[in-house]
XYZ file of C-alpha atoms in Angstrom:
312
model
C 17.442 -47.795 -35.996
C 15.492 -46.447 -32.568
C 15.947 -49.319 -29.958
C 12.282 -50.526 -28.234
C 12.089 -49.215 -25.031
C 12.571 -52.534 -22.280
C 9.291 -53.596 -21.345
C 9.558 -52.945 -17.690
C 10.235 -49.186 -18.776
C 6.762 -49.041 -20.768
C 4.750 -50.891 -17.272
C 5.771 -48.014 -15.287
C 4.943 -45.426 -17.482
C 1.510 -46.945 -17.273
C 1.729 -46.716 -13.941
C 2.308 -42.657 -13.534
C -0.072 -41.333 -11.175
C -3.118 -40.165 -12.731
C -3.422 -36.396 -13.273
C -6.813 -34.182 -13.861
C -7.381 -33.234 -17.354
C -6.605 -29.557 -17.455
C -9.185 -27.361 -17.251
C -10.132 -25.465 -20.454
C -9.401 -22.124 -18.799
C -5.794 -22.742 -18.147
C -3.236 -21.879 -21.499
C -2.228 -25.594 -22.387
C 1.380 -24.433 -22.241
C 1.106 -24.122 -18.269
C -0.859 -26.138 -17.909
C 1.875 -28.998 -16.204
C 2.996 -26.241 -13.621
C -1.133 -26.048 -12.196
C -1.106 -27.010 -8.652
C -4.318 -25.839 -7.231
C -7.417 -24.450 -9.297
C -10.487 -23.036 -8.204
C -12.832 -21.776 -10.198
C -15.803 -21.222 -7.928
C -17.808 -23.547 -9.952
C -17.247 -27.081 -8.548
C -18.983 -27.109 -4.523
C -17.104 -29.852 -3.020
C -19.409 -33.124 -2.963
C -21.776 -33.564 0.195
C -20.095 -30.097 1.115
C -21.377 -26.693 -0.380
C -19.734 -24.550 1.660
C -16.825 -25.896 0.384
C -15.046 -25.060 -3.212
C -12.934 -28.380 -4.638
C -9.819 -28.090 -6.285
C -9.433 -28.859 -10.520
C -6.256 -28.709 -10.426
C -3.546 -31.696 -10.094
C -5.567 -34.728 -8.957
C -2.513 -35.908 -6.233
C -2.562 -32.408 -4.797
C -6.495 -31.865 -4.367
C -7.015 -29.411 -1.683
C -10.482 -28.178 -1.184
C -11.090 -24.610 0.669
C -13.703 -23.345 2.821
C -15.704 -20.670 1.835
C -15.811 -19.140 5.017
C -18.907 -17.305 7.097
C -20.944 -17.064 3.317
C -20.850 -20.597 2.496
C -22.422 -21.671 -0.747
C -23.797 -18.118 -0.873
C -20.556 -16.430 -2.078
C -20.755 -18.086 -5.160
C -22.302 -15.579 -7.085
C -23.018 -15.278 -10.873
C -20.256 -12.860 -12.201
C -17.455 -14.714 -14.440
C -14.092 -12.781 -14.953
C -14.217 -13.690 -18.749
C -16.116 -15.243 -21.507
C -16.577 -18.589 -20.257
C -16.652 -18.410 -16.628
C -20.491 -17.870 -15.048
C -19.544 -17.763 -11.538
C -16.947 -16.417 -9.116
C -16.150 -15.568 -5.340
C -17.873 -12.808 -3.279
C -15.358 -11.582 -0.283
C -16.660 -8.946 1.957
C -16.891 -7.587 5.413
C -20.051 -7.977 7.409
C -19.575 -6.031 10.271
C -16.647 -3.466 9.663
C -17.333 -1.372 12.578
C -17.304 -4.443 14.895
C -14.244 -6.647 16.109
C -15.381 -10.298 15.214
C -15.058 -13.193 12.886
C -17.634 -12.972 10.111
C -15.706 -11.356 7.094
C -16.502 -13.772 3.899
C -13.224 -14.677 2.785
C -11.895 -18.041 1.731
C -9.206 -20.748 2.490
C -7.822 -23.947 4.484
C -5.563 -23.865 7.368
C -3.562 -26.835 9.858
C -1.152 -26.036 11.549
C 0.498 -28.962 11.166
C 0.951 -28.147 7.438
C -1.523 -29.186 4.687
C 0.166 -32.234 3.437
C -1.897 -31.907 -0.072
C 0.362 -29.080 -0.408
C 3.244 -30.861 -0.354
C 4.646 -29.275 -4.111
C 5.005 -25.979 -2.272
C 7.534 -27.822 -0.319
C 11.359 -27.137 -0.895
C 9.925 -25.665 -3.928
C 12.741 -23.351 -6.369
C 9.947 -21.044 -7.653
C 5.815 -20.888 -7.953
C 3.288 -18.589 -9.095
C -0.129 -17.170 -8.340
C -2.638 -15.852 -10.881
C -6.454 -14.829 -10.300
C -9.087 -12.260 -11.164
C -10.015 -9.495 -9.223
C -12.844 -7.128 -9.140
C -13.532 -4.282 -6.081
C -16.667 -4.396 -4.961
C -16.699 -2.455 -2.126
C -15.133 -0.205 0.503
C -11.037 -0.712 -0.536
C -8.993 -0.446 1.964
C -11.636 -2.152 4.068
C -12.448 -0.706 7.555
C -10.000 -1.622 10.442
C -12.752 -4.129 12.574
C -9.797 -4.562 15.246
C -9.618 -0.845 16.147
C -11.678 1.361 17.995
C -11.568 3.984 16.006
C -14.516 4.195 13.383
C -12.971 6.072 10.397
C -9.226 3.205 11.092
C -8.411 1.558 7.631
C -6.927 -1.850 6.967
C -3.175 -0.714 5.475
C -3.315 -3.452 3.093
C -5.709 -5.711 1.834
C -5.519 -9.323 1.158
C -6.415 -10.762 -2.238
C -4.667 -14.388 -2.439
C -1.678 -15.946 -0.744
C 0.190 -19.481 -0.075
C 1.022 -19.885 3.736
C 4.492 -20.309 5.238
C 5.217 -23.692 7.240
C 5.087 -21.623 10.309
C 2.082 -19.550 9.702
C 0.042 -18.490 12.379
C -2.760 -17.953 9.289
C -0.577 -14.581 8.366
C 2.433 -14.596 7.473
C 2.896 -16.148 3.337
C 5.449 -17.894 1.393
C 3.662 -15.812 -1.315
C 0.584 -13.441 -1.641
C -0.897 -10.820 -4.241
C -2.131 -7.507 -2.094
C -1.849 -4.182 -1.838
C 0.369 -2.964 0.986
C 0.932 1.366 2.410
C 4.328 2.177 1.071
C 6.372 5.417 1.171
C 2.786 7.117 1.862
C 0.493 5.725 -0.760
C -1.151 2.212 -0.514
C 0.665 0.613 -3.723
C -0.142 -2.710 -5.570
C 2.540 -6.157 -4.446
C 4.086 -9.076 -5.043
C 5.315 -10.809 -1.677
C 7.504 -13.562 -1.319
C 9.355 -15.084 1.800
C 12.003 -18.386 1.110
C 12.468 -18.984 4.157
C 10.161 -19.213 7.431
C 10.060 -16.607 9.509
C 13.111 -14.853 7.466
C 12.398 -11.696 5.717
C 10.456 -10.445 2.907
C 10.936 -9.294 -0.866
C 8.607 -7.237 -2.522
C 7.553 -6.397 -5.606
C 5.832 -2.810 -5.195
C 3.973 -0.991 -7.901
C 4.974 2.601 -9.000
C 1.367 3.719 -9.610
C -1.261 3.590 -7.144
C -3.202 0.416 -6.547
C -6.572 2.003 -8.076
C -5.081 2.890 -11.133
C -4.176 -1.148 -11.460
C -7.112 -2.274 -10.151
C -9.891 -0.067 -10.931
C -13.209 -0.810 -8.909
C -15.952 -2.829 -10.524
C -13.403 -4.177 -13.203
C -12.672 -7.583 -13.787
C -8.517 -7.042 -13.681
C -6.236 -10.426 -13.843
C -3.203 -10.320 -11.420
C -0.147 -12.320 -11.396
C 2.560 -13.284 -9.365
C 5.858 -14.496 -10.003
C 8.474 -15.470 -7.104
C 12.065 -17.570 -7.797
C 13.527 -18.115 -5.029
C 17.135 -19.244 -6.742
C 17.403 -16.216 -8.315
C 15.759 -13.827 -5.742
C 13.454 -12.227 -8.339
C 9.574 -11.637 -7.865
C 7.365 -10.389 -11.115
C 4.016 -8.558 -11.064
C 1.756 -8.789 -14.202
C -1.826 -6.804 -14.296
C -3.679 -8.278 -17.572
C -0.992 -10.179 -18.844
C 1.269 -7.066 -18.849
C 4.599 -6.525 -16.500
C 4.173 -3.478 -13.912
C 5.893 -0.682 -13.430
C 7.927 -0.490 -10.274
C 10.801 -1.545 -7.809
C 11.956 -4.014 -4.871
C 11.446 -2.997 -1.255
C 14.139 -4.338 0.475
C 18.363 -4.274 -0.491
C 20.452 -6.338 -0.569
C 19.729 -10.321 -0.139
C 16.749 -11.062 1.906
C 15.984 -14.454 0.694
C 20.018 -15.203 1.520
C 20.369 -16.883 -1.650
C 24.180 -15.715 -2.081
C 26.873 -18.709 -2.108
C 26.740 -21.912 -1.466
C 24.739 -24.736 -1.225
C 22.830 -24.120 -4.867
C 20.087 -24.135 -6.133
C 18.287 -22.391 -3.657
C 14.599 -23.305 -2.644
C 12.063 -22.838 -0.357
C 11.985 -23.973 3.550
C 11.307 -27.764 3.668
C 8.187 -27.552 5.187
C 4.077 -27.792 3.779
C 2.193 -24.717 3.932
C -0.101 -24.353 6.645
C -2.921 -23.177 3.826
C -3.604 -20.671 1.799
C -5.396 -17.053 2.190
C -8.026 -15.359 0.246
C -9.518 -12.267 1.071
C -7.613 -11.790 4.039
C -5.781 -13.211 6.437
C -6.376 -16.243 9.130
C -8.503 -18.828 6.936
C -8.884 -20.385 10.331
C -11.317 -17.455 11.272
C -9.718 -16.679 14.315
C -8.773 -13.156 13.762
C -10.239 -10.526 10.727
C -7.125 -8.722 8.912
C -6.741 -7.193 5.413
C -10.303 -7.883 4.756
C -10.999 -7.632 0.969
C -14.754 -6.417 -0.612
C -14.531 -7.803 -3.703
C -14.287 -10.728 -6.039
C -12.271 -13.370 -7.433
C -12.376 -15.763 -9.926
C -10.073 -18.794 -11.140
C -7.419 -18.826 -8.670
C -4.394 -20.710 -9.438
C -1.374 -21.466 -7.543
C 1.687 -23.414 -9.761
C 5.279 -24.774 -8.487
C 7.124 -22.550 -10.847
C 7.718 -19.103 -11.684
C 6.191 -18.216 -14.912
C 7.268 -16.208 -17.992
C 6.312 -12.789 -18.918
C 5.455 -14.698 -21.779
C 3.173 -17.894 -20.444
C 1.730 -14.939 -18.375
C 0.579 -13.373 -21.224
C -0.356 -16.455 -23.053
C -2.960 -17.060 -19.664
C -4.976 -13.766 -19.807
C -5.253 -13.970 -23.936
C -6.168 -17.299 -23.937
C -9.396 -16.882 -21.592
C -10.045 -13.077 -22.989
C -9.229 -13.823 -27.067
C -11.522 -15.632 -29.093
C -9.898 -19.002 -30.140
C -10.290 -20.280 -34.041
């Protein structure tokens, strides 16, 4: 016979904090590991020039849409279902300034909202892409007029020590061994080094321009493994760096993250404080999502067929 649960058991299961109800966009199967959600369709009350967060109600961390405002919401879903996304551009890409359209939140004391990115074991990032625009975008910090950005920015979580850089883990496209290449970036600890994921075949033939493509982003840092997924499907290619750069080899286990908040996240570039124009991106994005574990190839899947496939 099952034994009634004590009643001071049931009061505080009353009491959990209260969490959003998952969006209808997200696969209900991930839906727990959500974080942080924006899907370009919810202007921050009293605010349009700021994009609120659907995701997990105790972690709500609205961005800036940076030099567009409300204007960079424009109509152009990723999928059947979504009616608006993200417009990222340069303005000026022949001028040094601050005016790229790009998105994000910054404080250097860490964004404490953030806090599940925190001695975290693994997380993910998924959105939608689609180049608009010049890609690589022009170099605005150089002199020379025909200098090209050798990366470009799409979407990244900040390290605790960011100067609005440097990520704990980002989605871009990065020069390597002579071709610009499409990459999964992941650092576990601040200020340590880097593992990446990097594509075998050239970032256009990944992400086309003027096609809606979904990336994703996988990084454990207890294992040391990062995935890359374009349109639910793994990609083709091999790690960077030898050996152990996220030191995860002996003891103490498991291994996580550096215990400290993010200082923001990036979209579209770098420096969501608009200090400094880097890795500019001319395009847009749609349904970003950052969660505090490393999906399957599987629930990765399950995410671009369930906002692409018909449901009965």
């Amino acid at each position: 016979m099952r034994k009634a649960l004590p009643a001071l058991v049931l009061v505080l299961a009353c009491a959990a904090p209260a969490q959003a109800e998952p969006s209808s966009e997200v696969f209900p199967g991930i839906a727990s590991a959500v974080v942080n959600h924006y899907d370009f369709e919810h202007p921050l009350a009293g605010d349009s020039k700021k994009e609120d967060d659907i995701g997990r109600a105790d972690s709500r961390t609205p961005i800036s849409l940076i030099n567009g405002g409300a204007a960079m919401r424009v109509a152009d879903g990723a999928f059947p279902g979504s009616k608006t996304s993200m417009q990222l551009k340069q303005v000026n890409p022949a001028k040094s300034g601050n005016d790229d359209w790009k998105a994000g939140v910054y404080d250097s004391k860490g964004v404490a909202s953030m806090k599940a990115f925190n001695k975290v074991r693994s997380m993910s990032i998924m959105t939608w892409v689609k180049i608009t625009g010049e890609a690589p975008a022009r170099n605005s910090n150089s002199s020379g007029t025909g200098d090209f950005y050798g990366a470009i920015g799409f979407a990244g979580v900040l390290t605790g020590n960011s100067d609005g850089h440097a990520a704990r883990a980002l989605l871009e496209t990065e020069n390597h061994d002579g071709s610009m290449k499409l990459i999964a970036l992941a650092r576990r600890v601040d200020g340590a080094d880097k593992q990446f994921w990097v594509s075998k075949a050239e970032w256009k033939t990944l992400v086309p321009a003027g096609k809606w493509v979904f990336l994703a982003g996988t990084f454990d840092f207890d294992n040391g493994t990062v995935g890359l997924y374009v349109d639910g499907k793994p990609v083709d290619g091999a790690y960077a760096v030898k050996g152990d750069p996220f030191k995860i080899i002996g003891p103490p286990e498991p291994d996580f993250s550096s215990a400290t908040n993010p200082r923001g996240i990036k979209i579209g570039g770098s420096h969501p404080q608009n200090n400094r124009e880097t890795n500019a991106c001319n395009c847009r994005m749609d349904s970003l999502m950052l969660l505090d574990r490393a999906l399957t190839a599987d629930e990765v899947k399950a995410q671009y067929e369930w906002v692409t496939k018909p449901r009965r």
